Each structure stands twice: as structure tokens, then as C-alpha cells.
Amino acid sequence: MRILILGSGGREHALARAFAASPSVEALFVAPGNPGTAALGTTLDVAATNGPAVLDLVATHAIDMTVIGPEQPLVDGVADRLRNAGHAVVGPSQAAARLEGSKAFAKAFMQRCNIPTAAFKTFSAADADAARAYLDAQPVPIVVKASGLAGGKGAFVCATRQEAHDALDAIVEDRAFGTAGDQIVIEEFMTGEEASVFALTDGDRYVLLTPSQDHKAIGEGGVGPNTGGMGAYAPAPVVSGGRLTTICRTIIEPTLAGMAAEGHPYQGILYCGLMMTDAGPKVVEFNCRLGDPEAQVVLPLIANDVGDLFMQVAQGELRGTAVQARDGAAACVVLASGGYPTDYETGFPITGIEDAETVEGVHVIHAGTARADDGTLVTAGGRVCNVVGVADTLEHALERAYRGVEAIEFEGKTVRRDIGQKGLMHQTAE
Ligand code: AMP
Ligand code: GLY
């Protein structure tokens, strides 16, 4: 089959790598792609959010299935445009993608369906005074969020009331997230370990990918501002077998049933961002796509033909009740630009990717990279590239990934050294 992947980040390179290794895939196209995807398929110079142009690509290149990587095209309705024209797509409709595109919608939906999540209240920016009064009556820590898409940066965990008011001001007065701040969600602060669980669903049936864990903060030990994600590993032992069953029964199944009952069946990848609280697993957020960098560690652990598996999802014919998981573990370390996630410079030459890939079990995924006019690979974003190690155990996967990390250099290279430590601690405790 002929596959089109939309997007240009690490997740999309990881998807391209999985499809390139899939026996059922005969041709791969990526729009707009990156230098990593360019080595695996044909790069098409079209923005993932440009629905009419994407529809043209699907016709011109006789695409059998389109896989939409990032959230923005899903929230913009690109999946509907393709599906309405009769094409196979992996990704939810615009209405279903509101689970990510509007935290106000997602929280109200969870409340309607009795899905465990933090207690909350939603306010419109026009009624910020009511939000301020509510904040003053709540205990701290407390969490203030812009409801709309904010690139992972619109959630503020506030230790003090003053911080919460500052966060609110940034959203409603400074309009730091534009119209994404038209509504605000104020949430109870939850404690526990986080994990990411992905369900591949055809709208009715679902299968789970191996649970993983992201590392959102820029600093080791989870300190400092949140980023898009600084590393990941899978499997995540914090999601033990019993907990996974609870997550299916109390979160995934009611979500899919609720969306279908409300007339918006969810087809594609449901990303459950979860907190393992003392009262059981609760939803931190839903996303309508694979995580980045979680995709980099969950995709290499799928033993199925990924093209065939995704086509079952796209055609509403998911067979089987489980994905075939490979034994072992995968770890991903993100190499970011100096100053990320706030201010950083780009355009620095990157060396050593080929050397990193000589380490057994290691491959490098591109994210914010670009080719300069003379062909040199240079930095072009906050998260530059990812080193992925796959091995028989988490410990070995991490060792491999960090050996790869040493081989790659660029000015300002920033790496968290503690990826996977929580996973190793669980194993020691067991
Ligand atoms: P979100 O964009 O909603 O996923 O939030 C980003 C990050 O903020 C999450 O991954 C958590 O680490 C943290 N966070 C969000 N909501 C809460 C909450 N209610 N309690 C504690 N931490 C939270
Ligand atoms: N890794 C977090 C995300 O993809 O939203």
C-alpha cells in the first residue's frame, strides 16, 4: 500500500521508520517531513494543515492511507476532509479531536461520563473576575490551563495563589496563547506518577500499545518549565497489569463508548495522559494522536506489520484484541537546543549521527533538523533529534541510547541525564 504521513517532527520520523519496515507498505510519502523522513520516503512540500492541498496529494500520488501525526491538522478537520472524499485515514474527526483541542470540552465530557479526572471548573476569559474569585477560594497547589491548543505549554502547575493569578493574567490579559485562552480550566492538583497509554481504535474496538512514560520538564528530577517532552521509555512498569485493566475499564472504554453515544465516534489514536493517584488512575489530559517522544519508544516495540495494523484502524475493521508486543524495552533521549523551551538559536551544524547509529540497537530520529544550502545538517528547532536505544531490558536500552547521545554534537546540546530512572526504580522495588 501507498502511505502518506502528515507532519514533520520526531513522531513522524518514528512513524515513517515503522512503515518503512512494514512488509505491506510499498511506497511512503511524508508532508512536509524532515531530513530524517527524507531518507525513508518521498518528501512533499505541503503543510500538514493545508486540507485542500493534502487532498490533492492523496489523489495525485494514489495514496491508500493517510496517517495524521500532529494535533493541529486533526483539530482543523483535515481527517474529515479526506474521509468525506472516501479516503482511508488514521486520525479522529474534528468533532472527536475536541478531546485534545478543547480542555473545557474534554473535562465536561469526562464529567458526563464519570471518567476519573481532577476536579475542575471552566471559565471564559471574558469572566476572568469569576476565575480570580474561584482561585482565591481554592487550596494550593492548583493548576491553571488555557483550554485550547498551546503546544504543551498552556498548563501551569502553581505552588502559590500568586503564581496562579500570574498564570491567569498571562492567559487572559497578555493573551499569551491567543484564542487558545478564550476559555480557562482551573483544576485540582493531583499527585502521583504520570504515564502515557495509547489506544488504537476503529471507533468501536481498540488495541493498546505498550504503556510509556514521558519526561516533560526541562530539568533533571522533573524541575523547571514543561517542554514538549525530553525523553521517554517503554514499557513503563508504573502501569502494571492490574492498573492497565483499570485504565481500560474506567477510562478508555467509557471514553470510546461516550464519544460514540454522543455522535462522534473516535477513530485513530487516543492518547491518555494519566496520573497514578492514590485513588487510582486519573486522566490528566487526552490527546488525539501519538505522543512525541513516546511514539519513538512505542512503535519499535510493535511486532505486527504496522501498515496492516493502521489500515485496520482506518477501515473500521480492527481485528484481534491486542497488538503483538516485542520483548524488551526502548528508551529515547531528546537532544534539545540550548535555552529550549524558551529562547534558543538555530542553524548550528550537527555532527555524529552516523557514529551514534553504529552503537548496537541505536537509531536516531530527526525532529528540529534541516539541510543548509550546502547540504550540512543543522539545528532548526527546540527539540533537535532523538537517540533511541532498543534492547532486552530498560537498563540496556538506556545504556545504548546514552552511548549514542555522546556521539552527537552541536552547539548548545541539552540533554536530561535521568531518562528512565523512575522505571529502573520500579524494577529495583519489585
Ligand atoms: P497538560 O497540558 O494538561 O497535559 O498538562 C501538562 C503537565 O502539567 C502534565 O503532564 C502534568 O505534569 C501537569 N499537570 C496538568 N494537570 C495537572 C493536575 N491536575 N495535577 C497535577 N499536575 C498536572
Ligand atoms: N509528549 C507529550 C505530547 O506529545 O503531548
XYZ file of N, CA, C and O in Angstrom, residues 234-307:
296
model
N 9.648 2.767 27.289
C 8.547 1.796 27.346
C 9.163 0.402 27.431
O 10.238 0.193 26.878
N 8.523 -0.565 28.088
C 7.295 -0.403 28.861
C 7.546 0.418 30.131
O 8.650 0.447 30.637
N 6.451 1.060 30.643
C 6.520 1.810 31.896
C 5.968 0.915 33.000
O 4.764 0.653 33.039
N 6.827 0.417 33.900
C 6.351 -0.531 34.923
C 5.313 0.062 35.868
O 4.586 -0.694 36.511
N 5.200 1.411 35.929
C 4.184 2.009 36.810
C 2.775 1.600 36.361
O 1.848 1.573 37.162
N 2.638 1.260 35.077
C 1.340 0.763 34.598
C 1.412 -0.769 34.597
O 1.657 -1.398 33.585
N 1.223 -1.332 35.772
C 1.271 -2.791 35.909
C 0.010 -3.379 35.294
O -0.920 -2.645 34.949
N -0.030 -4.698 35.164
C -1.161 -5.374 34.521
C -2.499 -4.995 35.133
O -3.461 -4.685 34.425
N -2.573 -4.990 36.484
C -3.839 -4.670 37.161
C -4.278 -3.250 36.871
O -5.450 -2.973 36.600
N -3.311 -2.326 36.897
C -3.642 -0.925 36.630
C -4.103 -0.739 35.193
O -5.002 0.057 34.922
N -3.478 -1.491 34.289
C -3.853 -1.344 32.887
C -5.301 -1.787 32.688
O -6.064 -1.142 31.951
N -5.688 -2.838 33.375
C -7.086 -3.285 33.281
C -8.018 -2.196 33.814
O -9.046 -1.885 33.203
N -7.649 -1.581 34.939
C -8.466 -0.486 35.489
C -8.562 0.665 34.489
O -9.634 1.255 34.295
N -7.455 1.000 33.852
C -7.433 2.106 32.880
C -8.381 1.792 31.707
O -9.133 2.657 31.249
N -8.365 0.547 31.261
C -9.275 0.166 30.163
C -10.724 0.301 30.597
O -11.546 0.882 29.880
N -11.041 -0.230 31.782
C -12.447 -0.285 32.219
C -12.981 1.090 32.621
O -14.136 1.408 32.366
N -12.133 1.906 33.294
C -12.658 3.164 33.844
C -12.393 4.367 32.947
O -13.026 5.402 33.119
N -11.461 4.235 31.998
C -11.101 5.404 31.187
C -11.304 5.148 29.690
O -12.097 5.830 29.031
N -10.615 4.167 29.136
C -10.629 4.022 27.669
C -12.014 3.585 27.173
O -12.571 4.186 26.245
N -12.585 2.562 27.793
C -13.876 2.063 27.295
C -15.002 3.091 27.456
O -15.739 3.349 26.500
N -15.126 3.746 28.632
C -16.173 4.776 28.720
C -15.934 5.955 27.773
O -16.885 6.581 27.312
N -14.664 6.261 27.466
C -14.390 7.370 26.549
C -14.863 7.014 25.138
O -15.566 7.799 24.482
N -14.489 5.817 24.670
C -14.886 5.433 23.308
C -16.407 5.273 23.226
O -17.039 5.735 22.263
N -17.002 4.678 24.259
C -18.459 4.498 24.253
C -19.159 5.846 24.319
O -20.148 6.091 23.619
N -18.654 6.752 25.161
C -19.264 8.076 25.317
C -19.177 8.888 24.036
O -20.155 9.538 23.629
N -18.028 8.869 23.372
C -17.883 9.629 22.126
C -18.837 9.066 21.070
O -19.482 9.827 20.333
N -18.941 7.745 20.999
C -19.844 7.134 20.016
C -21.292 7.499 20.345
O -22.063 7.910 19.466
N -21.657 7.418 21.637
C -23.043 7.695 22.040
C -23.408 9.158 21.768
O -24.556 9.470 21.474
N -22.414 10.043 21.829
C -22.696 11.464 21.578
C -22.614 11.817 20.092
O -22.684 12.992 19.716
N -22.426 10.791 19.266
C -22.457 11.017 17.814
C -21.115 11.374 17.201
O -21.043 11.794 16.051
N -20.025 11.184 17.977
C -18.688 11.496 17.457
C -17.756 10.322 17.687
O -16.807 10.418 18.474
N -18.005 9.176 17.036
C -17.132 8.025 17.275
C -15.679 8.411 17.043
O -15.367 9.164 16.130
N -14.815 7.911 17.917
C -13.409 8.312 17.897
C -12.614 7.264 17.129
O -12.517 6.121 17.559
N -12.047 7.655 15.996
C -11.240 6.714 15.221
C -9.839 7.258 15.076
O -9.660 8.405 14.687
N -8.842 6.442 15.400
C -7.457 6.888 15.296
C -6.695 6.470 16.537
O -6.869 5.348 17.005
N -5.885 7.381 17.051
C -5.091 7.068 18.234
C -5.579 7.941 19.380
O -5.597 9.159 19.270
N -6.000 7.305 20.468
C -6.399 8.048 21.670
C -5.229 7.995 22.644
O -4.801 6.911 23.052
N -4.713 9.176 22.962
C -3.571 9.302 23.878
C -4.146 9.651 25.235
O -4.759 10.707 25.409
N -3.985 8.754 26.199
C -4.442 9.026 27.555
C -3.228 9.418 28.388
O -2.352 8.592 28.645
N -3.168 10.698 28.760
C -2.135 11.172 29.686
C -2.680 10.967 31.080
O -3.706 11.553 31.437
N -2.035 10.104 31.864
C -2.633 9.632 33.122
C -1.764 9.951 34.320
O -0.543 10.048 34.200
N -2.425 10.088 35.455
C -1.718 10.233 36.734
C -2.137 9.056 37.608
O -3.335 8.814 37.776
N -1.159 8.318 38.143
C -1.463 7.186 39.017
C -1.602 7.726 40.439
O -0.623 7.843 41.177
N -2.815 8.143 40.801
C -3.022 8.738 42.125
C -3.325 7.632 43.143
O -3.588 6.487 42.772
N -3.329 8.004 44.413
C -3.671 7.020 45.453
C -5.091 6.496 45.267
O -5.422 5.401 45.715
N -5.939 7.312 44.614
C -7.325 6.891 44.384
C -7.481 6.174 43.041
O -8.602 5.966 42.588
N -6.357 5.810 42.411
C -6.426 5.094 41.132
C -6.024 5.997 39.978
O -5.803 7.198 40.163
N -5.934 5.414 38.769
C -5.508 6.203 37.605
C -6.552 7.264 37.251
O -7.742 6.986 37.222
N -6.075 8.503 37.011
C -6.968 9.595 36.596
C -6.393 10.243 35.337
O -5.179 10.242 35.123
N -7.281 10.839 34.545
C -6.861 11.483 33.295
C -6.294 12.873 33.601
O -6.956 13.691 34.241
N -5.075 13.130 33.123
C -4.508 14.483 33.159
C -4.980 15.225 31.911
O -5.410 16.366 31.964
N -4.865 14.535 30.775
C -5.338 15.117 29.518
C -5.508 13.995 28.509
O -4.896 12.947 28.614
N -6.368 14.259 27.524
C -6.438 13.407 26.341
C -5.750 14.140 25.202
O -5.868 15.366 25.078
N -5.076 13.377 24.334
C -4.604 13.931 23.072
C -5.126 13.037 21.961
O -5.481 11.880 22.196
N -5.156 13.600 20.751
C -5.825 12.873 19.660
C -4.824 12.240 18.686
O -5.129 12.049 17.529
N -3.661 11.861 19.196
C -2.541 11.449 18.336
C -1.521 10.729 19.178
O -1.657 10.659 20.402
N -0.454 10.224 18.560
C 0.648 9.641 19.329
C 1.429 10.749 20.031
O 1.493 11.875 19.534
N 2.048 10.440 21.143
C 2.915 11.397 21.819
C 4.254 11.505 21.113
O 4.673 10.603 20.386
N 4.905 12.617 21.353
C 6.251 12.824 20.852
C 7.052 13.302 22.060
O 6.744 14.392 22.567
N 7.928 12.545 22.653
C 8.707 11.438 22.117
C 8.190 10.023 22.392
O 8.906 9.068 22.097
N 6.962 9.852 22.905
C 6.537 8.482 23.215
C 6.465 7.588 21.971
O 6.753 6.388 22.038
N 6.082 8.173 20.822
C 5.999 7.360 19.593
C 7.336 6.680 19.310
O 7.376 5.540 18.829
N 8.423 7.393 19.635
C 9.755 6.869 19.324
C 10.049 5.577 20.084
O 10.902 4.795 19.672
N 9.379 5.371 21.241
C 9.629 4.141 22.005
C 8.516 3.106 21.882
O 8.776 1.919 22.055
N 7.305 3.531 21.575
C 6.240 2.511 21.480
C 6.232 1.850 20.101
O 5.946 0.650 20.000
N 6.555 2.583 19.046
C 6.481 1.985 17.708
C 7.512 0.860 17.513
O 7.157 -0.184 16.949
N 8.756 1.002 17.989
C 9.713 -0.104 17.785
C 9.333 -1.375 18.557
O 9.892 -2.435 18.297
N 8.388 -1.279 19.501
C 8.009 -2.467 20.279
C 6.792 -3.176 19.680
O 6.280 -4.128 20.251
N 6.308 -2.712 18.507
C 5.189 -3.392 17.844
C 5.756 -4.452 16.901
O 6.596 -4.142 16.045
N 5.298 -5.688 17.082
C 5.790 -6.763 16.216
C 4.899 -6.959 14.986
O 5.315 -7.581 14.009
N 3.692 -6.400 14.998
C 2.790 -6.530 13.837
C 3.367 -5.805 12.626
O 4.213 -4.937 12.764
N 2.799 -6.104 11.456
C 3.005 -5.290 10.263
C 2.236 -3.983 10.530
O 0.998 -3.966 10.585
N 2.967 -2.890 10.752
C 2.330 -1.640 11.195
C 1.402 -1.073 10.112
O 0.346 -0.508 10.407
N 1.769 -1.256 8.847
C 0.904 -0.781 7.765
C -0.451 -1.471 7.819
O -1.513 -0.832 7.749
